[in-house]
mmCIF file of N, CA, C and O in Angstrom:
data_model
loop_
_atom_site.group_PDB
_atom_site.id
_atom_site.type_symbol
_atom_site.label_atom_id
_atom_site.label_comp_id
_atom_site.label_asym_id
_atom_site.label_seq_id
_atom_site.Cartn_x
_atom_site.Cartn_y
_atom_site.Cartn_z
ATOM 1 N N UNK A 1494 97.603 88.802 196.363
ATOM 2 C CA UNK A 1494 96.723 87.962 195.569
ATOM 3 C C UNK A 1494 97.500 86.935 194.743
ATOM 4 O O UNK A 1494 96.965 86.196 193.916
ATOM 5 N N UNK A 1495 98.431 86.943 194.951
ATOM 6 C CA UNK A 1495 99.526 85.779 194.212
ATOM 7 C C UNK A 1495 100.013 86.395 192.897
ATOM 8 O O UNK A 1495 100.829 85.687 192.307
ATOM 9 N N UNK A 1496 99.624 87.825 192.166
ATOM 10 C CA UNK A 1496 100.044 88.201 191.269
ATOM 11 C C UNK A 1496 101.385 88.774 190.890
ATOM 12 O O UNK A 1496 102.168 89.217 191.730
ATOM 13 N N UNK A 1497 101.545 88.759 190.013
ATOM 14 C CA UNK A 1497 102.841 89.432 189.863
ATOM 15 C C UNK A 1497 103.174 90.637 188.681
ATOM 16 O O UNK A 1497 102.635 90.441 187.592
ATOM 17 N N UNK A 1498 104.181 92.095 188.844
ATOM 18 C CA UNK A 1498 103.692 92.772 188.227
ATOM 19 C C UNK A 1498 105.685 92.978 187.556
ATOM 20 O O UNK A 1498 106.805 92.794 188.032
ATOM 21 N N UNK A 1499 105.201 93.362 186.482
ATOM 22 C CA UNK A 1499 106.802 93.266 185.417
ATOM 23 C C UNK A 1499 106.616 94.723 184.784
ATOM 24 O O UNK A 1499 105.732 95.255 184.113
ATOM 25 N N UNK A 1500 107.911 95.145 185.327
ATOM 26 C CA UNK A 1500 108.679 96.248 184.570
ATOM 27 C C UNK A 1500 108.290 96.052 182.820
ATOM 28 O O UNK A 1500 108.238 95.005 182.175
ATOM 29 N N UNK A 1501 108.069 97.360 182.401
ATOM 30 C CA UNK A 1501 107.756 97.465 180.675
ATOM 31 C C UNK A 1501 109.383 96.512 180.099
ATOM 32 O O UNK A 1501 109.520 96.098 178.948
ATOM 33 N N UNK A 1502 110.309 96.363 181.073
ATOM 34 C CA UNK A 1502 111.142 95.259 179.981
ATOM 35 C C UNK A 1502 111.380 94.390 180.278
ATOM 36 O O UNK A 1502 112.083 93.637 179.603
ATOM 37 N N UNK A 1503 110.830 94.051 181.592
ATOM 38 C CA UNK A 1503 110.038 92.418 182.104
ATOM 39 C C UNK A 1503 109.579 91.695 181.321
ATOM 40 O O UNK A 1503 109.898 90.581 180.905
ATOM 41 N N UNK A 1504 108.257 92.834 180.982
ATOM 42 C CA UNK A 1504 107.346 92.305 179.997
ATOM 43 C C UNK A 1504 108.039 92.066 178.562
ATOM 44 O O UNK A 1504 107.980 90.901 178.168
ATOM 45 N N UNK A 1505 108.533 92.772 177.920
ATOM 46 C CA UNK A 1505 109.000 92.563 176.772
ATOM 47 C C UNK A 1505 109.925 91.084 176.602
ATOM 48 O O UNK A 1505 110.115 90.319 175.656
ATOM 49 N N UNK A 1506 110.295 91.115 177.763
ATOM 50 C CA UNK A 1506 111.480 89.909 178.089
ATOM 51 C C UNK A 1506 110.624 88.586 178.070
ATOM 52 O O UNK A 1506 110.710 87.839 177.096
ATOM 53 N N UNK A 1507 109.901 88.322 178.999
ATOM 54 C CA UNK A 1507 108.828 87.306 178.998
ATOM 55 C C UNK A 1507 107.710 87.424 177.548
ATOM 56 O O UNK A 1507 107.282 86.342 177.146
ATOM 57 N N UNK A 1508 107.302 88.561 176.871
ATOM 58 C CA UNK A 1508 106.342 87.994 175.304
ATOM 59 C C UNK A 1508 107.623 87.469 174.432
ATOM 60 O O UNK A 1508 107.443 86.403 173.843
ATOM 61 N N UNK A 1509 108.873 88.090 174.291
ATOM 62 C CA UNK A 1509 109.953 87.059 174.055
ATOM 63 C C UNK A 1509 110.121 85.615 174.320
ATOM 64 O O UNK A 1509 110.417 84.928 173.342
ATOM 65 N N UNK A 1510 110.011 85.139 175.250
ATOM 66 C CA UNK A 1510 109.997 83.854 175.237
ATOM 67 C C UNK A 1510 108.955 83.049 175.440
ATOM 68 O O UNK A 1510 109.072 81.869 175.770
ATOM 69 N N UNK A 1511 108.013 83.564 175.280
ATOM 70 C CA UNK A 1511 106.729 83.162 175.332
ATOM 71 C C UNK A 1511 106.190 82.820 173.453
ATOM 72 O O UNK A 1511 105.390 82.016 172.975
ATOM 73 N N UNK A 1512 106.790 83.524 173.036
ATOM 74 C CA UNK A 1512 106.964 83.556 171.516
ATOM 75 C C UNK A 1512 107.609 82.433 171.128
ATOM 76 O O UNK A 1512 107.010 81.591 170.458
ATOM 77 N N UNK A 1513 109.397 82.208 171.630
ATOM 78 C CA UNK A 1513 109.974 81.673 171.359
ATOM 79 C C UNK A 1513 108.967 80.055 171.718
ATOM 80 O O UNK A 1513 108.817 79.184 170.861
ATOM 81 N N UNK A 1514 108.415 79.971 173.072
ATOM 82 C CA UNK A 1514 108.209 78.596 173.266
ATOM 83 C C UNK A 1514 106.812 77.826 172.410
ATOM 84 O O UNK A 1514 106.648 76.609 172.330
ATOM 85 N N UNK A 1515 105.800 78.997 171.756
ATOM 86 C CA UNK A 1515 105.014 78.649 171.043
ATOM 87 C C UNK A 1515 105.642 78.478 169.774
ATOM 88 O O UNK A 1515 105.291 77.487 169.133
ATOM 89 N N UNK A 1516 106.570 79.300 169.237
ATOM 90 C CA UNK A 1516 107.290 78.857 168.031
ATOM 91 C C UNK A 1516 108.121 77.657 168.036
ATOM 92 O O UNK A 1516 108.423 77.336 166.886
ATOM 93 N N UNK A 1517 108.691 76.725 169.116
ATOM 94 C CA UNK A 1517 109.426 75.922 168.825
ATOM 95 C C UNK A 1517 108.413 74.505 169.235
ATOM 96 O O UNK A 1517 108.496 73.380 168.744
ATOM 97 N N UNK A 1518 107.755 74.845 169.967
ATOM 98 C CA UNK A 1518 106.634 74.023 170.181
ATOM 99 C C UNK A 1518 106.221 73.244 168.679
ATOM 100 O O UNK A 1518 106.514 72.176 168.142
ATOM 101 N N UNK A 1519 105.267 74.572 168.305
ATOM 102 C CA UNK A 1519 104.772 73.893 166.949
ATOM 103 C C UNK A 1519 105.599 73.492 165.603
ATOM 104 O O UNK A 1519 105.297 72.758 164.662
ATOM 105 N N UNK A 1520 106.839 74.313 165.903
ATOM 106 C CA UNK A 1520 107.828 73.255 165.210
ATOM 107 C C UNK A 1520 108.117 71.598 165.247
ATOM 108 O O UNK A 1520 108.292 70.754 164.368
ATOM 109 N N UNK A 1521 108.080 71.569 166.549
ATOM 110 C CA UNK A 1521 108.080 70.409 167.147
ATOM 111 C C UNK A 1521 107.082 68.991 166.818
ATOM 112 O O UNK A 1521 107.270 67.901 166.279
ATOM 113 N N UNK A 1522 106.169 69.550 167.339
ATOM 114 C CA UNK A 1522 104.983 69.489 166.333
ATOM 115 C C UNK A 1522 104.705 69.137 164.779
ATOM 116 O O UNK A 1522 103.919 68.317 164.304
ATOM 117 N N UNK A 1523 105.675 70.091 164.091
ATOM 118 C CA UNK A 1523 105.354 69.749 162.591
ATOM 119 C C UNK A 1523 106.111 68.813 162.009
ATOM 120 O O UNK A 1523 106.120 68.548 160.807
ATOM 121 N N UNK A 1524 107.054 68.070 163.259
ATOM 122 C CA UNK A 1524 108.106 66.865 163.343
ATOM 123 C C UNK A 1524 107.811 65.990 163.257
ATOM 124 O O UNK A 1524 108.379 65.023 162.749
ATOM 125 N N UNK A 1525 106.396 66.114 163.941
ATOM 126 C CA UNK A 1525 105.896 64.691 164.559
ATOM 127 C C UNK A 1525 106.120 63.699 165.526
ATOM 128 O O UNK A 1525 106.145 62.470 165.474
ATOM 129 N N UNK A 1526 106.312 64.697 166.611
ATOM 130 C CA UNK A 1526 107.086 65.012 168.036
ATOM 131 C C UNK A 1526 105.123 65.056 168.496
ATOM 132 O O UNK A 1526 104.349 65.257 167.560
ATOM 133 N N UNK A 1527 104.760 64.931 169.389
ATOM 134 C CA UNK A 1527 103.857 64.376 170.211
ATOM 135 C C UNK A 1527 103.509 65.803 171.262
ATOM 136 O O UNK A 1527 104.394 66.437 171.836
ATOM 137 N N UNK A 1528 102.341 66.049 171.329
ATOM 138 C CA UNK A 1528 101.882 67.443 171.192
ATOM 139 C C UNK A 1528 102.413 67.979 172.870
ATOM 140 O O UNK A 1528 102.711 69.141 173.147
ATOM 141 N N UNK A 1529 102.429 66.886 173.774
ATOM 142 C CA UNK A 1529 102.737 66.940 175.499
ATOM 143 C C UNK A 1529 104.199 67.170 175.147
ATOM 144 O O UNK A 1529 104.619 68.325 175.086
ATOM 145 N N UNK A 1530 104.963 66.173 174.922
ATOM 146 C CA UNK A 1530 106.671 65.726 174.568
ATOM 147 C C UNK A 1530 107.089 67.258 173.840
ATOM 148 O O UNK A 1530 108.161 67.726 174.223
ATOM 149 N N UNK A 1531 106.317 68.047 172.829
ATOM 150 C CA UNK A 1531 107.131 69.287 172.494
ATOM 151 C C UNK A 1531 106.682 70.309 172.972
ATOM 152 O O UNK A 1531 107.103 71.270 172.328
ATOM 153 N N UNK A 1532 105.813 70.703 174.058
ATOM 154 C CA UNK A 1532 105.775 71.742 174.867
ATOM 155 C C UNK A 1532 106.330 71.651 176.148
ATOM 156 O O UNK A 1532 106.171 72.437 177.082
ATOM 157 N N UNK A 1533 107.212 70.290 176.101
ATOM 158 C CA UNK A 1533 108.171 70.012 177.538
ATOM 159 C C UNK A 1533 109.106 70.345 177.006
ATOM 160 O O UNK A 1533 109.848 71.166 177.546
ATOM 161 N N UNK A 1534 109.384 69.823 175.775
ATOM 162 C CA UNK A 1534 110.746 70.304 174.800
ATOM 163 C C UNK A 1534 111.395 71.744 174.686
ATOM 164 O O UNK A 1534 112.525 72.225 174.759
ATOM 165 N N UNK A 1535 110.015 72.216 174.455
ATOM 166 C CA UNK A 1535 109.729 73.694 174.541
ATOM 167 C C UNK A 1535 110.822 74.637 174.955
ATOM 168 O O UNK A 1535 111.738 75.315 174.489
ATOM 169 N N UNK A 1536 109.930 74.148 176.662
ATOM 170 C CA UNK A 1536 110.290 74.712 178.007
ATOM 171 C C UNK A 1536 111.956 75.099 178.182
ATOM 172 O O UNK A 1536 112.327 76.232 178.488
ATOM 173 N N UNK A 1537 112.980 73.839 177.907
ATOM 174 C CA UNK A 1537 113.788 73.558 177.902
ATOM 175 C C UNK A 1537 114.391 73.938 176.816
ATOM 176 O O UNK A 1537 115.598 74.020 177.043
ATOM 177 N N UNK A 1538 114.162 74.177 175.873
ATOM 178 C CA UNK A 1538 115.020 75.262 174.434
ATOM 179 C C UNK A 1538 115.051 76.484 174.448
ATOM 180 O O UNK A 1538 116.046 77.171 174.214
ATOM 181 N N UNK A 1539 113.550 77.017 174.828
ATOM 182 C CA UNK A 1539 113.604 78.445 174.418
ATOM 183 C C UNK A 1539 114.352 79.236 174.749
ATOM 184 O O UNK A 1539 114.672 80.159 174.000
ATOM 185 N N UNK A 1540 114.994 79.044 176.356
ATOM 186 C CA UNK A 1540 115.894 79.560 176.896
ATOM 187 C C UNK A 1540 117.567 79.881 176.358
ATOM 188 O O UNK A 1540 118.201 80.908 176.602
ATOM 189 N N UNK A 1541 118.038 78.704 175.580
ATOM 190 C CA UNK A 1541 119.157 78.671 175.641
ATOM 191 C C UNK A 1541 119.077 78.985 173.948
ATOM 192 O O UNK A 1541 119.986 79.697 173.521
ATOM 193 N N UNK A 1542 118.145 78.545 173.045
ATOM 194 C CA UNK A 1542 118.455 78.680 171.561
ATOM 195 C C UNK A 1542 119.150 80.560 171.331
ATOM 196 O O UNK A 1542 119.035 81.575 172.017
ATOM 197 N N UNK A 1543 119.702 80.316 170.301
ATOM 198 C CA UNK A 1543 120.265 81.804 169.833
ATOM 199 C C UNK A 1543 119.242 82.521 169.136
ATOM 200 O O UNK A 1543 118.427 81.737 168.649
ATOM 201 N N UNK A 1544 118.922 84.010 168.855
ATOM 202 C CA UNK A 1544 118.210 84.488 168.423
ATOM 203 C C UNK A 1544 118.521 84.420 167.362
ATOM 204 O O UNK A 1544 117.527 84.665 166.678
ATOM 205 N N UNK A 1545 119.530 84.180 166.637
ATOM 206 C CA UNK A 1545 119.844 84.091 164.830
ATOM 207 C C UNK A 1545 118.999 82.629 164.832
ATOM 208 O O UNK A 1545 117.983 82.660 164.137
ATOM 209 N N UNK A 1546 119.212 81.665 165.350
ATOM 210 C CA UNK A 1546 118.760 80.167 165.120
ATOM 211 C C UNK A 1546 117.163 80.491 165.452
ATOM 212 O O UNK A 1546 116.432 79.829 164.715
ATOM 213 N N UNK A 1547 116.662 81.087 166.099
ATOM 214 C CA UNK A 1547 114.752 81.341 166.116
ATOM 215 C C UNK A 1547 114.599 82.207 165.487
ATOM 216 O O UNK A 1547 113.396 82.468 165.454
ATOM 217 N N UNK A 1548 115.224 82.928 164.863
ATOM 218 C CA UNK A 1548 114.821 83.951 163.777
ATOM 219 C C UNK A 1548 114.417 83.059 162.177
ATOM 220 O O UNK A 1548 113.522 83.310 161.369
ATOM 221 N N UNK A 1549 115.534 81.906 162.155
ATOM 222 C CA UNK A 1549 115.742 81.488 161.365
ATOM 223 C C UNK A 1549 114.480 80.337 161.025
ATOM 224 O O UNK A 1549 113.902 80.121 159.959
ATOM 225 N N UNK A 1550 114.307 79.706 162.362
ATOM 226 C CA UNK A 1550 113.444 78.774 162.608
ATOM 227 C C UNK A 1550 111.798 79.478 162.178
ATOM 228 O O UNK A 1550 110.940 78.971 161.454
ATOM 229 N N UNK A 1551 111.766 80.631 162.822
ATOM 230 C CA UNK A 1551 110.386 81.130 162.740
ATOM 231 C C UNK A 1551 110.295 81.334 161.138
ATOM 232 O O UNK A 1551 109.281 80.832 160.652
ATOM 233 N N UNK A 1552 111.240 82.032 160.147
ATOM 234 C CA UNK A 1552 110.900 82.479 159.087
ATOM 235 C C UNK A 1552 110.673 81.118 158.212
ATOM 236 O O UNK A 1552 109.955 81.249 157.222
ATOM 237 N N UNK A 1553 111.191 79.881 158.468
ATOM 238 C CA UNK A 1553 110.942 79.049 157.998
ATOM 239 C C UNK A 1553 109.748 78.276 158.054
ATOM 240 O O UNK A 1553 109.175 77.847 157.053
ATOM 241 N N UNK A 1554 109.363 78.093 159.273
ATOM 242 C CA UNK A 1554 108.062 77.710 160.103
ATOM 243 C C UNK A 1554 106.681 78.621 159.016
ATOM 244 O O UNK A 1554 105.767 78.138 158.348
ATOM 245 N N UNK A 1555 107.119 80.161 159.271
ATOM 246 C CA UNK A 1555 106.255 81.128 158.438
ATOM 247 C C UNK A 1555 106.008 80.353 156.869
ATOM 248 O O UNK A 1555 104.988 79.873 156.375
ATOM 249 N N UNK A 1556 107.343 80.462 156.374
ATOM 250 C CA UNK A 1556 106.876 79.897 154.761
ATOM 251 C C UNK A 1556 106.037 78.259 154.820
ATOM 252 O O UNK A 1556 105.342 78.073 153.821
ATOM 253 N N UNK A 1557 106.031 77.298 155.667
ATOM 254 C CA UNK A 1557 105.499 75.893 155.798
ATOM 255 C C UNK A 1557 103.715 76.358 155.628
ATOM 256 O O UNK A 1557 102.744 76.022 154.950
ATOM 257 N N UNK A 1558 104.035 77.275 156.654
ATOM 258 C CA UNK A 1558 102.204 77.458 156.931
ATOM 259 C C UNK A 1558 101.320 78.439 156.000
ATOM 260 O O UNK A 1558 100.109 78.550 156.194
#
C-alpha cells in the first residue's frame, strides 16, 4: 500500500526531526524569512544542526512565545 512501518527507534528518530524541522521553521519565521523559503530552510538544517544549538534555539523560541 505504499506504507511504511519504523522500528520503536525509527520512530523516535524521525518525531526527532520532525520536531527539529517545525522548530527551526518557525524560528525562521519569527525572522521574517517567508513562510515557503523557511520550511525549505528547514529541510536542509534540521539534519546537520547540533543538539546543544536546538536545544538552545527551542528554549529560546519557548521564552519569545
Amino acid at each position: 500500500d505504499g506504507g511504511i512501518s519504523l522500528t520503536e527507534k525509527g520512530l523516535e528518530i524521525a518525531e526527532r526531526i520532525y520536531e527539529r524541522h517545525g522548530v527551526i521553521a518557525q524560528a525562521l519565521i519569527m525572522l521574517g524569512v517567508d513562510e515557503e523559503t523557511a520550511y525549505e530552510d528547514s529541510c536542509k538544517i534540521e539534519h546537520d544542526i547540533s543538539e546543544q544549538t536546538f536545544e538552545k534555539l527551542k528554549t529560546y523560541l519557548d521564552k519569545k512565545r
